[in-house]
JSON list of C-alpha atoms in Angstrom, two decimals:
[
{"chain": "A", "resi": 1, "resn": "UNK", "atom": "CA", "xyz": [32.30, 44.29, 151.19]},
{"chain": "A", "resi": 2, "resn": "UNK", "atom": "CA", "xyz": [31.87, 47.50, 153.19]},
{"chain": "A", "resi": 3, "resn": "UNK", "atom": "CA", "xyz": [33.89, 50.20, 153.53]},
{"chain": "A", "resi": 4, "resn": "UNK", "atom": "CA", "xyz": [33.64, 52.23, 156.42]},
{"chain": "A", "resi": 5, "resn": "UNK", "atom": "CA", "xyz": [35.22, 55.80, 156.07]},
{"chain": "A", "resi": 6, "resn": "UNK", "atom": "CA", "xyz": [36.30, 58.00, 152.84]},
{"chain": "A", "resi": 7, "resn": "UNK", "atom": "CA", "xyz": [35.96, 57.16, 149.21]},
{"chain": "A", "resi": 8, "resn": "UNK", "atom": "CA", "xyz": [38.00, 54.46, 147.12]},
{"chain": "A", "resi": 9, "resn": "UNK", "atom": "CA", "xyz": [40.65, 56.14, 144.91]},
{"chain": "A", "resi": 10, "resn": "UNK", "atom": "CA", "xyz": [43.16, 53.91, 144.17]},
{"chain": "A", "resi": 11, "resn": "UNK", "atom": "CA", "xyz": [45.45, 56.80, 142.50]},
{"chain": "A", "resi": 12, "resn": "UNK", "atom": "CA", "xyz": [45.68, 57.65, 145.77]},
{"chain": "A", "resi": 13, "resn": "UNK", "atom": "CA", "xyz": [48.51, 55.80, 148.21]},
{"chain": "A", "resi": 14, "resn": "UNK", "atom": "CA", "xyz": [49.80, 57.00, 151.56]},
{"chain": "A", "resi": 15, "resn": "UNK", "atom": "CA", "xyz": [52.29, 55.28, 153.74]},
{"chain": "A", "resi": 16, "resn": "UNK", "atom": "CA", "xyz": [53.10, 55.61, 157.02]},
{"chain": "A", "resi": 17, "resn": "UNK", "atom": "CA", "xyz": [55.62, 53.13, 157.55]},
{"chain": "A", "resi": 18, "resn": "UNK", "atom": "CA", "xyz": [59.63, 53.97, 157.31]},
{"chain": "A", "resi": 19, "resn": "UNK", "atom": "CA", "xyz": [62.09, 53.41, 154.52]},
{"chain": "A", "resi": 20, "resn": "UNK", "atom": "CA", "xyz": [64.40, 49.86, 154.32]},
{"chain": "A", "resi": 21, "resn": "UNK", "atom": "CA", "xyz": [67.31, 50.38, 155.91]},
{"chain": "A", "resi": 22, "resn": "UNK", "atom": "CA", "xyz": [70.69, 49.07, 156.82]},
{"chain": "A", "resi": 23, "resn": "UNK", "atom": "CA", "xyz": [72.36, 48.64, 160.18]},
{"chain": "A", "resi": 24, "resn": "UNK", "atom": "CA", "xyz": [75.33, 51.37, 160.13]},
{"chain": "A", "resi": 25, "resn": "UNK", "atom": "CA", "xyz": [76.41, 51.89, 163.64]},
{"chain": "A", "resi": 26, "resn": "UNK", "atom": "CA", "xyz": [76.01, 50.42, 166.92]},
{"chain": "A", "resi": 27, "resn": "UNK", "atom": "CA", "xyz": [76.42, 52.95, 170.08]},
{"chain": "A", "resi": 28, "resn": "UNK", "atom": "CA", "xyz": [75.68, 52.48, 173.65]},
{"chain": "A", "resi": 29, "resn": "UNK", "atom": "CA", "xyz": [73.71, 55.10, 175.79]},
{"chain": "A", "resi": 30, "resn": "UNK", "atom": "CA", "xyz": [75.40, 56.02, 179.42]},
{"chain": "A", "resi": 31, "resn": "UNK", "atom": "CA", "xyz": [71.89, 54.58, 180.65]},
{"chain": "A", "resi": 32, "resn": "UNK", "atom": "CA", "xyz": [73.43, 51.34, 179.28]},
{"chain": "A", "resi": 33, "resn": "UNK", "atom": "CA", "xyz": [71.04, 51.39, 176.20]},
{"chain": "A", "resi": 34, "resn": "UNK", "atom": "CA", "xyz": [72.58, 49.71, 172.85]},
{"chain": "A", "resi": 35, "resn": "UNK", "atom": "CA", "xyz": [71.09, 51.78, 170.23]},
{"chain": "A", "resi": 36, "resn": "UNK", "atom": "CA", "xyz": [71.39, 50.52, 166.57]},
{"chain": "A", "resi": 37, "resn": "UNK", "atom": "CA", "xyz": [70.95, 53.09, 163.56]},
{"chain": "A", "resi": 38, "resn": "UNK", "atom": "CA", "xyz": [70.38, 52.16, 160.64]},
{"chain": "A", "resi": 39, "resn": "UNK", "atom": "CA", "xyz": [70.95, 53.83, 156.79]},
{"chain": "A", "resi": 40, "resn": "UNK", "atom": "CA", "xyz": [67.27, 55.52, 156.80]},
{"chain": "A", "resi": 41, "resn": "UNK", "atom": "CA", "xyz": [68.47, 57.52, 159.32]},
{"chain": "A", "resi": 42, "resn": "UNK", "atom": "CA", "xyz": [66.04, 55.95, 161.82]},
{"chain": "A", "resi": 43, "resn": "UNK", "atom": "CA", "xyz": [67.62, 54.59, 165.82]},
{"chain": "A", "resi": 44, "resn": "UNK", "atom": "CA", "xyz": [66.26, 52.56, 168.36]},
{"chain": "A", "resi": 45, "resn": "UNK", "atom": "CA", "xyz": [67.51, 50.79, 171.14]},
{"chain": "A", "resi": 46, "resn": "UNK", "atom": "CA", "xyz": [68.23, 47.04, 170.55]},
{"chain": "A", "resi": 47, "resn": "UNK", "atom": "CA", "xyz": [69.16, 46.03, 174.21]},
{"chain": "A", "resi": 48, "resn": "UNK", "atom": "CA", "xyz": [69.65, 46.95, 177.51]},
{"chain": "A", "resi": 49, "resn": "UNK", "atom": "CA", "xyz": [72.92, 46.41, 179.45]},
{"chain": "A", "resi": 50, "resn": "UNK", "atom": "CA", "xyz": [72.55, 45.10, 183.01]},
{"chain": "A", "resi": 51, "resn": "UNK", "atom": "CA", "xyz": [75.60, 44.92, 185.17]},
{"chain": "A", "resi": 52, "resn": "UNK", "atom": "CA", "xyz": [76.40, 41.87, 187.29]},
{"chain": "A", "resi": 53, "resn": "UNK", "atom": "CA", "xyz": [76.53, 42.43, 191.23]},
{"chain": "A", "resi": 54, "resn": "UNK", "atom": "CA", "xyz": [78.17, 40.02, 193.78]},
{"chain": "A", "resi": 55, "resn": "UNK", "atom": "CA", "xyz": [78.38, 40.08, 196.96]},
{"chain": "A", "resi": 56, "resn": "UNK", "atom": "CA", "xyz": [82.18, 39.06, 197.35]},
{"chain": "A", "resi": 57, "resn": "UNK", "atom": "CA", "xyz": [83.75, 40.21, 194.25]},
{"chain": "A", "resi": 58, "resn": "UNK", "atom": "CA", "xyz": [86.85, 39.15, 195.46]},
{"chain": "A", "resi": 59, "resn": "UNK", "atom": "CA", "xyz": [86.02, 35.59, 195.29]},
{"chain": "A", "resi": 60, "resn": "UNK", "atom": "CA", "xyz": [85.19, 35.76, 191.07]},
{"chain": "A", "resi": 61, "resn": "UNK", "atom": "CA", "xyz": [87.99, 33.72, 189.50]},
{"chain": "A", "resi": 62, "resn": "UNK", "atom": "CA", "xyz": [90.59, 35.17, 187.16]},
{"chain": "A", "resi": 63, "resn": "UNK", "atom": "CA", "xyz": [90.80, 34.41, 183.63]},
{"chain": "A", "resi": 64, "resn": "UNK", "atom": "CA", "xyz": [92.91, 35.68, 180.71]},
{"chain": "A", "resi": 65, "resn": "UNK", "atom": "CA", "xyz": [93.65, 39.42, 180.44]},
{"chain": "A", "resi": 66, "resn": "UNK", "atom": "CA", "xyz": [91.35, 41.75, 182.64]},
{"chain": "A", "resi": 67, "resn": "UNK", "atom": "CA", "xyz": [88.23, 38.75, 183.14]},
{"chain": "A", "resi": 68, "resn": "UNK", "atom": "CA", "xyz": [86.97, 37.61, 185.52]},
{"chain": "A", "resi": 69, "resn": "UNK", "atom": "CA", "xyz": [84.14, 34.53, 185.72]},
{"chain": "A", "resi": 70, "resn": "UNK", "atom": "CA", "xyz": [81.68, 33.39, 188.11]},
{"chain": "A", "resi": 71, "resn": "UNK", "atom": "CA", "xyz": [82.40, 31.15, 191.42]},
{"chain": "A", "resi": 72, "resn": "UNK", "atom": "CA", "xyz": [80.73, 29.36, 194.50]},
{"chain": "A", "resi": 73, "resn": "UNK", "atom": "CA", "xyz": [82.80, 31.93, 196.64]},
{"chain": "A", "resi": 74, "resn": "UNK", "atom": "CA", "xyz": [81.53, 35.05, 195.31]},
{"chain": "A", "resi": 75, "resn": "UNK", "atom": "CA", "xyz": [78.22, 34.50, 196.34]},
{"chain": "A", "resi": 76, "resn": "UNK", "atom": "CA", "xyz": [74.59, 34.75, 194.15]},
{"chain": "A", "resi": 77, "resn": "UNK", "atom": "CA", "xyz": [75.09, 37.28, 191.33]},
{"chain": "A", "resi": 78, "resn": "UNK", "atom": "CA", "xyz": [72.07, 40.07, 190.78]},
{"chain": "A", "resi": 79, "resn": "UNK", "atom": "CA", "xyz": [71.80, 41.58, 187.64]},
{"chain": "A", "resi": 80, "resn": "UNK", "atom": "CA", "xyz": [71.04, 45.46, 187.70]},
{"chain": "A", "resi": 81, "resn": "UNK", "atom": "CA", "xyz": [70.30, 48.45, 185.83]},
{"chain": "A", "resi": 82, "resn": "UNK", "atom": "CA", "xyz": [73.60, 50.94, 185.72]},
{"chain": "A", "resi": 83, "resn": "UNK", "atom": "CA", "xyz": [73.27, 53.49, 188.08]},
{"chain": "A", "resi": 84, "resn": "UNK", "atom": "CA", "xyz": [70.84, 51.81, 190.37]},
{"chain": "A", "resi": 85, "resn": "UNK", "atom": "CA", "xyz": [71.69, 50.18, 193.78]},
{"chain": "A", "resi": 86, "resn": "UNK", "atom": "CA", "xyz": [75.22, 48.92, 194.38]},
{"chain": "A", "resi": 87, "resn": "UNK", "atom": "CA", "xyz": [75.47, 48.63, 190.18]},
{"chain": "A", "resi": 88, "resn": "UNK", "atom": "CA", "xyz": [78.29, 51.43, 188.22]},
{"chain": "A", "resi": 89, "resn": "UNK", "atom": "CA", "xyz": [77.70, 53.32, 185.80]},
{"chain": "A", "resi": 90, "resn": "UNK", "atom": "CA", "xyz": [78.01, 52.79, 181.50]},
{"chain": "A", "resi": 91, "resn": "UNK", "atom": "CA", "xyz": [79.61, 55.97, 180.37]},
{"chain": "A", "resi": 92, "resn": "UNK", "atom": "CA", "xyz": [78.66, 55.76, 176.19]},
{"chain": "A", "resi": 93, "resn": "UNK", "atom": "CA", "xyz": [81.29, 56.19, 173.64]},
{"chain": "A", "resi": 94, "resn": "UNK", "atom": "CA", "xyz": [84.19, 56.27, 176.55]},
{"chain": "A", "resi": 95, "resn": "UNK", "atom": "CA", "xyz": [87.13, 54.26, 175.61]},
{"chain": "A", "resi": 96, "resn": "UNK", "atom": "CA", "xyz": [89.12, 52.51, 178.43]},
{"chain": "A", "resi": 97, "resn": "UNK", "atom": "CA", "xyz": [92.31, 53.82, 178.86]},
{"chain": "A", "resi": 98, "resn": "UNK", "atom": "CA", "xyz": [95.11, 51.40, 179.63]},
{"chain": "A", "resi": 99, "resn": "UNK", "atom": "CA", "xyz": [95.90, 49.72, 182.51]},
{"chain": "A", "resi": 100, "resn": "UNK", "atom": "CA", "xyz": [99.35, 49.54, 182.10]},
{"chain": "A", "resi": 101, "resn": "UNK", "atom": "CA", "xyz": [102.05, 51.62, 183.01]},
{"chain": "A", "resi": 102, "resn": "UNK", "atom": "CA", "xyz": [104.90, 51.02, 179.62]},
{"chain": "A", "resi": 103, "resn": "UNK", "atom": "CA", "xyz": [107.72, 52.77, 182.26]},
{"chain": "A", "resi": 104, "resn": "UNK", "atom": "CA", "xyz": [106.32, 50.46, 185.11]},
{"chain": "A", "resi": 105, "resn": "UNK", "atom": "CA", "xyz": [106.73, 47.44, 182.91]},
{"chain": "A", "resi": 106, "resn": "UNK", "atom": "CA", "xyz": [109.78, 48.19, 180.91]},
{"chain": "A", "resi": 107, "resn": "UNK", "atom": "CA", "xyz": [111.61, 48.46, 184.53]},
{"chain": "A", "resi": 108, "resn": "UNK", "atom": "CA", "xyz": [110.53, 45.08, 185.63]},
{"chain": "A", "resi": 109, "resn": "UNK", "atom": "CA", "xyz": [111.68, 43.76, 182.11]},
{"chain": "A", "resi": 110, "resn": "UNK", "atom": "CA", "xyz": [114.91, 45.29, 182.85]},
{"chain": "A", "resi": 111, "resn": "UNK", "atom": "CA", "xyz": [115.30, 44.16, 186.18]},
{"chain": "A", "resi": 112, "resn": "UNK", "atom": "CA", "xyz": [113.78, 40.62, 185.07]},
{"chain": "A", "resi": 113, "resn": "UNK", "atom": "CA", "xyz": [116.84, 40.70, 182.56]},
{"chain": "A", "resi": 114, "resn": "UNK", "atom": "CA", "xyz": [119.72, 41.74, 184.76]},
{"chain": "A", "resi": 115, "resn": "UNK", "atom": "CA", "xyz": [118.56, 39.22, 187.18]},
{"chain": "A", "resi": 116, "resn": "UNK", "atom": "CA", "xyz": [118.50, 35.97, 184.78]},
{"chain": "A", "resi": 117, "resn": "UNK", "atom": "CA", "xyz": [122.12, 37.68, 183.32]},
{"chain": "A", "resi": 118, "resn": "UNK", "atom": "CA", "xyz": [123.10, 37.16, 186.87]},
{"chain": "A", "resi": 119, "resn": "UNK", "atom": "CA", "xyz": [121.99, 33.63, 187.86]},
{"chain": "A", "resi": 120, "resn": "UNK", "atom": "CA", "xyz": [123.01, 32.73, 184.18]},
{"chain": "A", "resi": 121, "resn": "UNK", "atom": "CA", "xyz": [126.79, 33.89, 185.87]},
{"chain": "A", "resi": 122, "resn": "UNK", "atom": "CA", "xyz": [126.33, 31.94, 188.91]},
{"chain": "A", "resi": 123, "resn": "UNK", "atom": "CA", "xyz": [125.80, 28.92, 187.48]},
{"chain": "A", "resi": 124, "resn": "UNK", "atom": "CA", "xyz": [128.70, 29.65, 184.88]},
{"chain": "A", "resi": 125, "resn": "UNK", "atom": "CA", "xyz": [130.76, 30.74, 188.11]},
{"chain": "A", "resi": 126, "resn": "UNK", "atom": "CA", "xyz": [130.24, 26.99, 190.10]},
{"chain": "A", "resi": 127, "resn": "UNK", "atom": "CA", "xyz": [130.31, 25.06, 186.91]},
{"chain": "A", "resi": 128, "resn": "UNK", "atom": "CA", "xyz": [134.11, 26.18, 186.55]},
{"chain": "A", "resi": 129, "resn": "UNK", "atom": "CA", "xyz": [134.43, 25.74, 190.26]},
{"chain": "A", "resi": 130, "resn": "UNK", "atom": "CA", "xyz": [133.35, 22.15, 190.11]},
{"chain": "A", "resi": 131, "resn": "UNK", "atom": "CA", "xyz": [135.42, 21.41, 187.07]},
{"chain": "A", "resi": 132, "resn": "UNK", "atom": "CA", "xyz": [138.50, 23.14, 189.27]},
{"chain": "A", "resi": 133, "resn": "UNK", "atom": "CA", "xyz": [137.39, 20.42, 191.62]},
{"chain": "A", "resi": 134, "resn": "UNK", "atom": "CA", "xyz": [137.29, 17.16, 189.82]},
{"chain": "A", "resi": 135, "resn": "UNK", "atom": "CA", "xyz": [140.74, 18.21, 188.26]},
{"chain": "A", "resi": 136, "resn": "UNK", "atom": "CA", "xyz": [142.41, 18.33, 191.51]},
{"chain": "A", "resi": 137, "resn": "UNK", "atom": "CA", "xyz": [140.94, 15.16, 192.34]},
{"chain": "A", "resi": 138, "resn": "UNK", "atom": "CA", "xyz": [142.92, 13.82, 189.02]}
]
């Protein structure tokens, strides 16, 4: 056995490596990094976000809530970096506001109501009429 530089002392341990430690937190970088950190206080990115490109978006099919999934009509997808090319951008630790206007919606309830209290009276309205009508007949 040969040993190449300094002397044995084996009273004498050095590490270099980092403390165990435990995923805490997951965060993503507005160059579309995920970066994990973990209990040792240590990060490092995990993954890389690429953002899908078609060329006719409007031919994606619709799925449940704001989705949207792949088709033959929108064309061959390319996957890019954010911020590069025709690609958007990741904006990190952003939360999406809503899409939904409550006094928009509440309206169109309304109005949604009214009109289904009104057909509901139609129907009520020619029902009578066409009882009216076979009594007559009587």
């Amino acid at each position: 056995m040969t040993q190449l530089t300094g002397s044995y002392l084996p009273t004498k341990i050095e590490k270099n490596g980092s403390a165990f430690g435990l995923l805490e937190r997951v965060s993503v970088a507005d160059n579309g990094e995920v970066i994990a950190t973990f209990s040792n206080g240590k990060s490092r990115p995990i993954y890389a976000l690429k953002l899908a490109v078609f060329p006719n978006a409007n031919g994606l099919n619709p799925v449940r809530g704001d989705a949207f999934e792949m088709s033959l009509d929108a064309g061959a997808v390319r996957l890019l970096d954010p911020g590069t090319g025709a690609s958007g951008t990741t904006s990190g630790g952003a939360l999406e506001s809503s899409n939904v206007d409550i006094g928009t919606e509440l309206t169109n309830l309304i109005e949604t109501q009214r009109a289904y209290s009104s057909n509901a009276s139609v129907v009520r309205t020619a029902d009578q009429m066409m009882e009216e009508a076979a009594n007559l007949k009587r």
